[in-house]
Tab-separated table of C-alpha atoms in Angstrom:
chain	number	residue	atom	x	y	z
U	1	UNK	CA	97.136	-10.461	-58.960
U	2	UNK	CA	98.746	-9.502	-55.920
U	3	UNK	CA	98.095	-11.187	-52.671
U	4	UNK	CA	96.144	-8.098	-51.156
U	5	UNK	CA	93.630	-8.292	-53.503
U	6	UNK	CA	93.372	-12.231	-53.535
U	7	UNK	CA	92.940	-11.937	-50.233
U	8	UNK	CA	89.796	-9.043	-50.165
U	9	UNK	CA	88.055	-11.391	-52.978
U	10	UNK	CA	88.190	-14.538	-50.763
U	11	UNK	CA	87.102	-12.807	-47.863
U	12	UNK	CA	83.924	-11.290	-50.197
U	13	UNK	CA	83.507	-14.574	-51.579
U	14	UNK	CA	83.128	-16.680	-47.587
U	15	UNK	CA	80.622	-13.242	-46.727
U	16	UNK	CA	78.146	-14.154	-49.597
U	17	UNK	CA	78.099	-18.062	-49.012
U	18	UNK	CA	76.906	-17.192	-45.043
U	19	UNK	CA	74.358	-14.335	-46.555
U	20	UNK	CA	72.897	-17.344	-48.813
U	21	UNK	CA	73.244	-19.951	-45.756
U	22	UNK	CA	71.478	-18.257	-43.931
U	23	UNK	CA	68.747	-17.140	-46.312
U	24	UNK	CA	68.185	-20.494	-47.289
U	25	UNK	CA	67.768	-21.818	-43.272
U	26	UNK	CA	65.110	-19.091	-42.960
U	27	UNK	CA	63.174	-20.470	-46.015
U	28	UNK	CA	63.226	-24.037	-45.347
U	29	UNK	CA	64.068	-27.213	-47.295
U	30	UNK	CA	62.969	-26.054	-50.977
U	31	UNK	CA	60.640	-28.842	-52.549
U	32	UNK	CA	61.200	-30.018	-56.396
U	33	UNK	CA	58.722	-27.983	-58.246
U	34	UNK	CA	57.127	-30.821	-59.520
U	35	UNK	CA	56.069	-31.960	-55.625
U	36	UNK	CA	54.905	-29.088	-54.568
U	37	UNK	CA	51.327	-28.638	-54.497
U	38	UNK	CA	48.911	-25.691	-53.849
U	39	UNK	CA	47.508	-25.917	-49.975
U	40	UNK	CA	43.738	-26.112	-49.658
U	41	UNK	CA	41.969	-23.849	-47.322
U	42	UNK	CA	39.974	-25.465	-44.261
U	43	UNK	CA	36.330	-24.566	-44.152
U	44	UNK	CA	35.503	-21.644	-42.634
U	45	UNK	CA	39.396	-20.616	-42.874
U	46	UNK	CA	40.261	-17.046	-43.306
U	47	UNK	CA	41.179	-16.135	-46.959
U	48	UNK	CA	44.955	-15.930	-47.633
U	49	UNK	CA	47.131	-13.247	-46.703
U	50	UNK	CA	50.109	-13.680	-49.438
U	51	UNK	CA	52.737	-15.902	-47.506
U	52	UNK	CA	53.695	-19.007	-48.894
U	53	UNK	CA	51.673	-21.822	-49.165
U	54	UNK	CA	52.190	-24.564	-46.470
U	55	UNK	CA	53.191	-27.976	-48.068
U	56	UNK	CA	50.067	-30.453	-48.800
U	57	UNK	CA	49.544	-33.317	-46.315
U	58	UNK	CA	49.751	-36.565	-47.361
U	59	UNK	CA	46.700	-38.228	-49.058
U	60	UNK	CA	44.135	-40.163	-46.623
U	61	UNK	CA	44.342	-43.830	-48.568
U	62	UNK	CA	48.644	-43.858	-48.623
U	63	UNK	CA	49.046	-47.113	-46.589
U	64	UNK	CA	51.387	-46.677	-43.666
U	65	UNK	CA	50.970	-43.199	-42.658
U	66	UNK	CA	48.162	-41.949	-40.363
U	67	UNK	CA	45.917	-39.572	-41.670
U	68	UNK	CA	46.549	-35.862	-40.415
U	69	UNK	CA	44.320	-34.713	-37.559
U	70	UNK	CA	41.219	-33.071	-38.379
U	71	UNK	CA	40.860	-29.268	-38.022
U	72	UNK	CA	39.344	-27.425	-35.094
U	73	UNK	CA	36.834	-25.904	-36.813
U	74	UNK	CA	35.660	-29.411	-38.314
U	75	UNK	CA	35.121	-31.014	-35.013
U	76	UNK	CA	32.015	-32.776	-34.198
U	77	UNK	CA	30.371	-31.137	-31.063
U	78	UNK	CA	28.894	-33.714	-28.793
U	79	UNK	CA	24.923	-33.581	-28.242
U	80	UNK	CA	25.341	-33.150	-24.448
U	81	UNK	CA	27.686	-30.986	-24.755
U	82	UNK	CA	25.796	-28.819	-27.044
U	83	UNK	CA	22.644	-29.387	-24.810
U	84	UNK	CA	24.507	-27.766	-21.864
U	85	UNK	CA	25.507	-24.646	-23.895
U	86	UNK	CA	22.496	-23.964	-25.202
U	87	UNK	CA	20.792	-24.621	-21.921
U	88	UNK	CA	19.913	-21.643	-19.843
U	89	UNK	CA	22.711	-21.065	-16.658
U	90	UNK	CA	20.917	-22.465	-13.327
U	91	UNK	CA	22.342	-19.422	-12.055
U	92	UNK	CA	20.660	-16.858	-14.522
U	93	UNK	CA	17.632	-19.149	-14.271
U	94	UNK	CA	17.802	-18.268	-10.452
U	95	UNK	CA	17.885	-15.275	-10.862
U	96	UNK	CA	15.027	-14.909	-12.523
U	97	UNK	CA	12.996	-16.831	-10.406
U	98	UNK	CA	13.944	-14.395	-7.518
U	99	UNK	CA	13.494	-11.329	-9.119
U	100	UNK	CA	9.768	-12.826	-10.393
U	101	UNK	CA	9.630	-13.886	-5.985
U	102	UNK	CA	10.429	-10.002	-4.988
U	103	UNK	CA	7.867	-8.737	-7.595
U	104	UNK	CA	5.239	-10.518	-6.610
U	105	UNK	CA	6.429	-9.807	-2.783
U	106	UNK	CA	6.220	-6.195	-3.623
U	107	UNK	CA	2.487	-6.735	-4.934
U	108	UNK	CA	1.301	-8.404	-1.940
U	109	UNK	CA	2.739	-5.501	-0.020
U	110	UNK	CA	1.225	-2.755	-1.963
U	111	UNK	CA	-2.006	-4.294	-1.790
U	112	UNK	CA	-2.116	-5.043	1.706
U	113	UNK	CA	-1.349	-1.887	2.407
U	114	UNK	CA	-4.632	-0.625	-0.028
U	115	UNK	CA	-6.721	-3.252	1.733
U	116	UNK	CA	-5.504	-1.575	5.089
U	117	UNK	CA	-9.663	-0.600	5.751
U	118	UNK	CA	-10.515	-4.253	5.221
U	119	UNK	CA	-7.627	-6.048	6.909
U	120	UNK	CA	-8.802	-3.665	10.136
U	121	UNK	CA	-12.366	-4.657	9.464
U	122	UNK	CA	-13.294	-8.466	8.505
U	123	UNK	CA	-9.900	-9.748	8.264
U	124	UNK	CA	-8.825	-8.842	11.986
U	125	UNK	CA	-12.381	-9.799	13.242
U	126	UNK	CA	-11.519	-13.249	11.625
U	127	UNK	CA	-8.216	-12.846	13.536
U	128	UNK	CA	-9.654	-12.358	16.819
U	129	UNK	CA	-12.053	-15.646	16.665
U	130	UNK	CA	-8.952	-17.591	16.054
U	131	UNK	CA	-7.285	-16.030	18.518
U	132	UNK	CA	-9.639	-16.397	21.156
U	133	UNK	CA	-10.239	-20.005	20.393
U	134	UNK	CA	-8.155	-23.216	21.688
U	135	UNK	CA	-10.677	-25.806	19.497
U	136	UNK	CA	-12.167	-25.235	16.390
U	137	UNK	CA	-15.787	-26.187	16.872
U	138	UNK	CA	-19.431	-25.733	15.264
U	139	UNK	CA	-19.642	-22.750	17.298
U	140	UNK	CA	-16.671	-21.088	15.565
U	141	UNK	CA	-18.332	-21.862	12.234
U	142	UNK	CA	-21.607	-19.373	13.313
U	143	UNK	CA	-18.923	-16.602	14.514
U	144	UNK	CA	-17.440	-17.121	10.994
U	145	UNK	CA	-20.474	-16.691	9.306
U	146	UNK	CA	-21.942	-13.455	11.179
U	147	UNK	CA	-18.286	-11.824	10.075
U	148	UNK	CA	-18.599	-12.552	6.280
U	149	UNK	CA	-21.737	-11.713	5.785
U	150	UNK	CA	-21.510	-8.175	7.706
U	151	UNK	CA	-18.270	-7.814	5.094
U	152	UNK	CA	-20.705	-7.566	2.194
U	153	UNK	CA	-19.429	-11.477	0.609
U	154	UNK	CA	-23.025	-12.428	1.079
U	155	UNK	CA	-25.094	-15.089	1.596
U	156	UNK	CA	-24.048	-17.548	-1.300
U	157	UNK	CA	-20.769	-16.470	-1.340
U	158	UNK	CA	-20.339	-16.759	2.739
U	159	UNK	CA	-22.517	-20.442	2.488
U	160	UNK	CA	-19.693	-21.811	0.315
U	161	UNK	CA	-16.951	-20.739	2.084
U	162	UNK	CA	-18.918	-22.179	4.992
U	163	UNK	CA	-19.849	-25.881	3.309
U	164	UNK	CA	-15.963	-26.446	2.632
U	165	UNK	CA	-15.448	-25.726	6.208
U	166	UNK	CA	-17.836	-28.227	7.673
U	167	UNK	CA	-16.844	-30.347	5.349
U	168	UNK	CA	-12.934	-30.062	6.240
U	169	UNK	CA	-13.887	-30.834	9.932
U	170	UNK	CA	-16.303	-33.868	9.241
U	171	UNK	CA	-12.631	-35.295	7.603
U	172	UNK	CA	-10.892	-34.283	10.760
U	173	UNK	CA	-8.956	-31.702	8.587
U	174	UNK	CA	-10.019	-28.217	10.682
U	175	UNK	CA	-7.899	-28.724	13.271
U	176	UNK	CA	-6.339	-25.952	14.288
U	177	UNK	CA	-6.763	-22.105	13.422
U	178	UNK	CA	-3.732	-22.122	10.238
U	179	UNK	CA	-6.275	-25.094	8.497
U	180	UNK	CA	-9.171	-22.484	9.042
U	181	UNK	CA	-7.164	-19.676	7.400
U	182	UNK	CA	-5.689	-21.965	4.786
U	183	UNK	CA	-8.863	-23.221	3.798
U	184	UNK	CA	-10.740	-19.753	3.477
U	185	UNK	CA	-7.852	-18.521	1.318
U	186	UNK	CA	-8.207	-21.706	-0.773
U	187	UNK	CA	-11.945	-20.798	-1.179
U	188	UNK	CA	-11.448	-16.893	-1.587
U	189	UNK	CA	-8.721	-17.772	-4.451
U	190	UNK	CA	-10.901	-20.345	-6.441
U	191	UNK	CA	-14.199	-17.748	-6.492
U	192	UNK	CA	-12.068	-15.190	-7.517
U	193	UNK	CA	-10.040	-17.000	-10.356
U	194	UNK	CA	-12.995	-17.466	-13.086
U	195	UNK	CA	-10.387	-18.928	-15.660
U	196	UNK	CA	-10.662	-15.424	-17.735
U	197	UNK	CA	-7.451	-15.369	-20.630
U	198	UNK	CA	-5.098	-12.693	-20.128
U	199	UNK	CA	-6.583	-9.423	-21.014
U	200	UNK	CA	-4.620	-8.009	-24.764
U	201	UNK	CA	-5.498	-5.884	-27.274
U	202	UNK	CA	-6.468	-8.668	-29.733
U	203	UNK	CA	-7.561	-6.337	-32.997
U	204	UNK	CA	-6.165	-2.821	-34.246
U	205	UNK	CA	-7.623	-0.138	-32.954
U	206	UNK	CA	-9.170	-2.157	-30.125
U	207	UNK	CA	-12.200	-0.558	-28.316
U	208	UNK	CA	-12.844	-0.636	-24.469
U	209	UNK	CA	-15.871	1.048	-23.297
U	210	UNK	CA	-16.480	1.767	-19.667
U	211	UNK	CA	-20.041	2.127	-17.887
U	212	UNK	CA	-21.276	2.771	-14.456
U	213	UNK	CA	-23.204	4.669	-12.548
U	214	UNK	CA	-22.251	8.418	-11.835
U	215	UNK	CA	-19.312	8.721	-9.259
U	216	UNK	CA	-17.584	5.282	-9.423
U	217	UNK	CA	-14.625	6.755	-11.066
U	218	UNK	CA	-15.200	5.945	-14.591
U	219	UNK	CA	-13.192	8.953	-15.844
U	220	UNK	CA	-10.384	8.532	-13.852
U	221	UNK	CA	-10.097	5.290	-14.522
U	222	UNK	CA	-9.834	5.785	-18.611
U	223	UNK	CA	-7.157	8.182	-17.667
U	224	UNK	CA	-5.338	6.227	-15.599
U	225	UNK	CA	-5.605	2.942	-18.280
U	226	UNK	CA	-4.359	5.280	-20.923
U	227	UNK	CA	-1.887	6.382	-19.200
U	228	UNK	CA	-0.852	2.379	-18.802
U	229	UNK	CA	-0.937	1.765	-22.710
U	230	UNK	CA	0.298	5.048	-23.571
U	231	UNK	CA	3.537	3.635	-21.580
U	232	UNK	CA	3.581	0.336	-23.174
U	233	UNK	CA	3.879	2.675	-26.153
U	234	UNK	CA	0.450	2.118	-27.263
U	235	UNK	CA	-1.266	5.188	-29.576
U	236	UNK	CA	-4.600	5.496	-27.386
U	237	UNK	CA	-8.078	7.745	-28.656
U	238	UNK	CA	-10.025	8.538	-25.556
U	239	UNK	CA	-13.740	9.669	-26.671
U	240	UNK	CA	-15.675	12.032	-24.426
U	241	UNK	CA	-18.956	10.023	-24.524
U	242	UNK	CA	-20.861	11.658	-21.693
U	243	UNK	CA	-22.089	14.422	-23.479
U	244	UNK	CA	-24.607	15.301	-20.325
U	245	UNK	CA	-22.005	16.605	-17.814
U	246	UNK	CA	-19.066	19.557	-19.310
U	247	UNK	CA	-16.981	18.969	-16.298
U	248	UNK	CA	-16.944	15.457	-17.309
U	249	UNK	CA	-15.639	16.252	-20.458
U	250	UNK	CA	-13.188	19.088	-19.016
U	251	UNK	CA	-12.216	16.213	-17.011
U	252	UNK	CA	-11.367	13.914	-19.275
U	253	UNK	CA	-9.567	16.563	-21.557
U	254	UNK	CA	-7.688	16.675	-18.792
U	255	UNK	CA	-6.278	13.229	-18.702
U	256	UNK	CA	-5.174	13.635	-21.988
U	257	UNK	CA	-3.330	16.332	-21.869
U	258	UNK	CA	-1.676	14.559	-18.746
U	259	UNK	CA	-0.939	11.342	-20.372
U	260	UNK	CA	0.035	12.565	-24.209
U	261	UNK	CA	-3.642	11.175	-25.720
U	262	UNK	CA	-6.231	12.725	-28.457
U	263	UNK	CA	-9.604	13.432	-26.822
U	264	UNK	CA	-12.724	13.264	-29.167
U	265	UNK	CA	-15.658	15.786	-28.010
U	266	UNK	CA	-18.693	16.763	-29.298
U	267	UNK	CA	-21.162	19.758	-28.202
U	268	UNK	CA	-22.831	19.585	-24.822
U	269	UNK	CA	-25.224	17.261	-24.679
U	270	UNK	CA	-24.874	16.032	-28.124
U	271	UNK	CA	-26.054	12.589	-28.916
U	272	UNK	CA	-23.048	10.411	-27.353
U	273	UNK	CA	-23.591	8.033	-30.583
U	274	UNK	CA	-22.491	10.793	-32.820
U	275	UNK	CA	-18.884	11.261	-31.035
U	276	UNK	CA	-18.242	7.804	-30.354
U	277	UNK	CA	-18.854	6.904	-33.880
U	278	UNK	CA	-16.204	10.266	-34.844
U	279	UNK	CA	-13.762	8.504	-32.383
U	280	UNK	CA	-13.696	5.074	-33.572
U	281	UNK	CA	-13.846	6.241	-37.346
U	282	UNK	CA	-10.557	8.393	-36.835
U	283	UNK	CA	-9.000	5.408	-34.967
U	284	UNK	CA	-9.147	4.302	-37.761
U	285	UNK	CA	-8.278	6.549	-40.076
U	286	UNK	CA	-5.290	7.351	-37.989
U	287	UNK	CA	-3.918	3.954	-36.485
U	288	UNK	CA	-4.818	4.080	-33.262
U	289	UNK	CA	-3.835	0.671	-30.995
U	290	UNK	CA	-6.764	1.525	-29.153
U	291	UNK	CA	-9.813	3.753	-28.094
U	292	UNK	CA	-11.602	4.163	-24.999
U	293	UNK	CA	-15.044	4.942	-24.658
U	294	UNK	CA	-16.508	7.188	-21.661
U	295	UNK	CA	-19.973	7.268	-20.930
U	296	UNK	CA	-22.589	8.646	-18.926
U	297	UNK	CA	-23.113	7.800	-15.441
U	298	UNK	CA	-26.106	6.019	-16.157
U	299	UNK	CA	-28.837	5.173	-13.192
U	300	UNK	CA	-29.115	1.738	-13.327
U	301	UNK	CA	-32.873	2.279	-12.183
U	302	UNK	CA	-33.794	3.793	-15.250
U	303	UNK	CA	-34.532	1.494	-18.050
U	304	UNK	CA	-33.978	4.295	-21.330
U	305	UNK	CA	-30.731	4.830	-20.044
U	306	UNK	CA	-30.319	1.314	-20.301
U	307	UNK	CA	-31.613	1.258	-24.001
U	308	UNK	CA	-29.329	4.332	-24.551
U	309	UNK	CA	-26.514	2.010	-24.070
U	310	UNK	CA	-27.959	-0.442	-26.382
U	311	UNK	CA	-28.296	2.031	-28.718
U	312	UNK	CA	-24.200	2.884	-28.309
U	313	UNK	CA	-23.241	-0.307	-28.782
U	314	UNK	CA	-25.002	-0.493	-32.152
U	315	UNK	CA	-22.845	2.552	-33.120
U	316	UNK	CA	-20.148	0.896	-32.417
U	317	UNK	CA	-21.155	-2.214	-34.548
U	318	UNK	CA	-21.640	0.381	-37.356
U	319	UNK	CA	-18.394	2.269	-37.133
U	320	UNK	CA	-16.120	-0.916	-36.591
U	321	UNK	CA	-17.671	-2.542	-39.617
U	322	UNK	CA	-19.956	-5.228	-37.545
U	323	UNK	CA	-17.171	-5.784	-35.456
U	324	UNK	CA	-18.360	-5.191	-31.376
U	325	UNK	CA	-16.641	-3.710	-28.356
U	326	UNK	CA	-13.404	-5.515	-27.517
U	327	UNK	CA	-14.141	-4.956	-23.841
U	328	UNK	CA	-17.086	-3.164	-22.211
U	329	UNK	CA	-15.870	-2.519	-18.752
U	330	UNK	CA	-18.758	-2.129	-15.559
U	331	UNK	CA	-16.455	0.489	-13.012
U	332	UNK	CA	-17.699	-0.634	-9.346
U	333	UNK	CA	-17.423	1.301	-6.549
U	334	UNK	CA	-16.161	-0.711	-3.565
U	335	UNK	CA	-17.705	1.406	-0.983
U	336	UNK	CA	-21.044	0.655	-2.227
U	337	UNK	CA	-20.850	-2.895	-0.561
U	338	UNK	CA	-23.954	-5.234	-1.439
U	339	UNK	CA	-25.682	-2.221	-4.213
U	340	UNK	CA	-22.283	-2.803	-6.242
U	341	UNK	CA	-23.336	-6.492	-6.333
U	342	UNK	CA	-27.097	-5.251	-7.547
U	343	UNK	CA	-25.716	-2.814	-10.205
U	344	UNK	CA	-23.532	-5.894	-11.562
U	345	UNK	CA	-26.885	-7.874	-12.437
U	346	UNK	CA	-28.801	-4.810	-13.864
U	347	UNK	CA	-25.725	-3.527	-16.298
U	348	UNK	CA	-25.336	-7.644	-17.661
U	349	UNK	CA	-29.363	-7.332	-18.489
U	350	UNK	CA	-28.359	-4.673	-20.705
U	351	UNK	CA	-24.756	-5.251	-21.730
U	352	UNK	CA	-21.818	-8.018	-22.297
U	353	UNK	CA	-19.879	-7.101	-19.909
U	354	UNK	CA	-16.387	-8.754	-19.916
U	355	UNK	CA	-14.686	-7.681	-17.050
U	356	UNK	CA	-15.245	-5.982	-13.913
U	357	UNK	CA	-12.765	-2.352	-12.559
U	358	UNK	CA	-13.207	-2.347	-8.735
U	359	UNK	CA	-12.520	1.188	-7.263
U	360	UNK	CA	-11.624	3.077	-3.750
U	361	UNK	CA	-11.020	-0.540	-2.600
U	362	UNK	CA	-8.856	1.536	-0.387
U	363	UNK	CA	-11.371	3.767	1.595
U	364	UNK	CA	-13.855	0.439	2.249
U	365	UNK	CA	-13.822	-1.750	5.388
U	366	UNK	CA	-15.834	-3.908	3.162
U	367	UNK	CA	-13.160	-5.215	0.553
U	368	UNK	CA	-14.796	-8.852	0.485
U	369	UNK	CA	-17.284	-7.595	-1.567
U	370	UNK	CA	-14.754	-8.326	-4.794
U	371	UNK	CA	-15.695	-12.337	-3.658
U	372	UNK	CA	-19.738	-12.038	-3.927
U	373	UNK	CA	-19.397	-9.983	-6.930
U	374	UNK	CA	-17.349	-12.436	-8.818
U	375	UNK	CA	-19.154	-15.410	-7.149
U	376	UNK	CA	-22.303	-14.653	-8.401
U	377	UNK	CA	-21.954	-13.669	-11.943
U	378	UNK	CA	-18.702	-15.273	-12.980
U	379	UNK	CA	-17.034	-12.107	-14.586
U	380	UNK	CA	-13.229	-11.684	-13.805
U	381	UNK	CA	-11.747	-8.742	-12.230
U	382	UNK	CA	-9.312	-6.900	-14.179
U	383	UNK	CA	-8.836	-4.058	-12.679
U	384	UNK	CA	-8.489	-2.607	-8.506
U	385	UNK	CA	-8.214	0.799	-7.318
U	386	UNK	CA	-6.406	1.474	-4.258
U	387	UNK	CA	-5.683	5.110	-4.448
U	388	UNK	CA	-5.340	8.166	-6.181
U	389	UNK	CA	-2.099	7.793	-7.942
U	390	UNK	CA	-1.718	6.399	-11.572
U	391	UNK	CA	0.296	3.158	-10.046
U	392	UNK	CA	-2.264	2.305	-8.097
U	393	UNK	CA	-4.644	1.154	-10.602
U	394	UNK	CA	-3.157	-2.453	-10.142
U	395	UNK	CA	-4.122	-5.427	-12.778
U	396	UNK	CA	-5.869	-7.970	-10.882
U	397	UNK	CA	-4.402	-11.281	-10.059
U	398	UNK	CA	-6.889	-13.618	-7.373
U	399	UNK	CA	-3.552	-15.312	-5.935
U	400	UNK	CA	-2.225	-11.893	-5.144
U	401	UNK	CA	-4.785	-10.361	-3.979
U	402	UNK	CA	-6.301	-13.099	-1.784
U	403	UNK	CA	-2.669	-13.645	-0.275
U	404	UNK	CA	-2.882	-9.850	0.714
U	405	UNK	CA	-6.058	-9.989	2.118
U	406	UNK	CA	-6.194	-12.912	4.058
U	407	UNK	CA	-2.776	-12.621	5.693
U	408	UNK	CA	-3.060	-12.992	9.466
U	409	UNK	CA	-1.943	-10.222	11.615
U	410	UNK	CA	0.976	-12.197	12.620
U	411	UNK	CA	2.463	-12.700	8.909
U	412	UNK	CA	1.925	-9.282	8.187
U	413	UNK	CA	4.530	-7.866	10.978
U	414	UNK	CA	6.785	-10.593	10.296
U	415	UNK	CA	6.674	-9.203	7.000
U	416	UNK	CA	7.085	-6.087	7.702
């Protein structure tokens, strides 16, 4: 062998020792085959992906070495600590609380502004005894009376508000005109809230039937409560119960083509029994959430139309299986003042009524009949009409409505 060639195979030789050198730093220290051991995965760990297995830790009970941490996804998560994730942020809980605060701040508004007739009548009467007055006295208390009275409350209702009133200034409590105003809201709020449950559709189809005399608004206000389900995305049957009057039923054909909902009409003047029994059997049949009833304006003077509505309501005991009315709703016209009150009495001689719709509640100076209605026969309002428009068939709340009402002049432009 000639040096040349002694020389290339040394130099080929030194090249592969380095390419295994460095091979073998990459890999690590190789264990004896017999030490190494298979790694087990951590719970929860992802499955393997095919590299080599990391060398097994040393067993928990070998005296002298500490055992190996344990693994993140083991760790114990204190209870306060879990307590304050899994408690709601204060500052999403603040928001909420504000947005509920500008709600209800819009409600007040939009009510106020439907009670605009009343707050110019009553209320700023009320205002301008205050005003005029540096001591609250017995004398204040007869000017107080004369204005809720001529506001349609009535006698009992305007004697009760009266009685706390005396009462507050034998204690020394009426002292100045915010303790009179405070203490009439307190009043107005406590006849008004008769501790109804919040009004739901409890059964499937549920059926709401609406009376009243003719030209309280009964038809408009089925439309305008269907067209409140049919938003909730409720499937609402409207039945065209007074058979007496076409344009009634015209009119409430109407109000379902505007709102997306089935009408159910018979013949003119067909016996109303007949299509209200059609309209609850094909609620039914076709899974209607709900149906609403219209009936005839009935004169609450004449007794047989009083037994006519008897008569309905056994229809509907008959096509709901025994089961009654869900809600038989009396429509009041506001503007009525004091007869309102008498038609209240007459309908409950005939009927259960369960909850009270106050209409045109915008077009009355005499809004505070809402407080001898409710005082006297202990039926909640549900419902309050303050205009034409679909929105402004408002679900009644007392607080609201009472804060609304009996805001002073003064809190209404700061307001503003």
């Amino acid at each position: 062998m000639d040096l040349a060639t002694a020389i290339s195979i040394a130099i080929a030789v030194a090249l592969l020792a380095v390419v295994i050198f460095i091979a073998a730093r990459k890999r690590g220290p190789s264990l004896p085959p017999q030490t190494r051991a298979p790694a087990k995965p951590l719970p929860g760990a992802a499955p393997p992906t095919g590299k080599p297995a990391e060398p097994a830790a040393a067993a928990p009970e070998t005296r002298g070495r500490v055992a190996p941490e344990r693994a993140p996804a083991e760790r114990e998560v204190p209870a306060a600590e879990a307590e304050a994730v899994l408690a709601p942020s204060p500052a999403g809980a603040a928001a909420r609380v504000s947005d509920a605060a500008a709600a209800h701040e819009q409600d007040v508004v939009a009510i106020r502004q439907g009670l605009a007739s009343t707050r110019g009548g009553f209320v700023a009467r009320l205002a301008k005894l205050f005003g005029g007055k540096h001591e609250i006295d017995k004398s204040l208390l007869e000017e107080i009376e004369e204005v809720l009275i001529t506001a349609d409350l009535g006698v009992h209702t305007t004697e009760r508000i009266l009685n706390e009133l005396r009462e507050q200034m034998k204690r020394g409590d009426l002292r100045d005109e915010q303790a009179v105003w405070s203490c009439i809201r307190r009043q107005a709020e406590a006849i008004l809230d008769v501790g109804a449950a919040p009004m739901e559709l409890r059964s499937k189809p549920a059926v709401m039937m609406m009376v009243g005399v003719n030209g309280v608004g009964k038809t408009t206000t089925i439309g305008k409560l269907a067209s409140r389900y049919v938003a909730q995305g409720k499937k609402v049957l409207l039945a065209a119960g007074d058979t007496y009057r076409a344009a009634a039923v015209l009119q409430l054909e109407m109000w379902g083509k505007r709102v997306g909902c089935a009408v159910v009409r018979g013949k003119e003047n067909a016996d109303p029994g007949s299509v209200i029994f059609d309209a609850i059997k094909r609620a039914h049949g076709e899974g209607y959430d709900l149906v609403i009833l219209d009936t005839a304006g009935r004169l609450h003077t004449k007794v047989p139309l009083m037994e006519e509505l008897k008569k309905i309501e056994r229809t509907i005991l008959k096509a709901s299986d025994g089961r009654p009315a869900d809600e038989i709703f009396l429509v009041l016209d506001a503007t009525t003042g004091q007869n309102a009150v008498q038609q209240m009495k007459l309908f409950r001689e005939a009927q259960n009524i369960t909850g009270v719709v106050l209409t045109k509640l915008d077009g009355t100076a005499k809004g505070g009949v809402i407080l001898g209605i409710v005082d006297q026969h202990k039926i909640p309002v549900r419902f309050i009409g303050l205009g034409e428009r679909l929105e402004d068939l408002r679900v009644f709340d007392p607080r609201t409505f009472v804060e609304a009402l009996f805001a002073k002049p003064s809190e209404t432009t700061m307001a503003a």
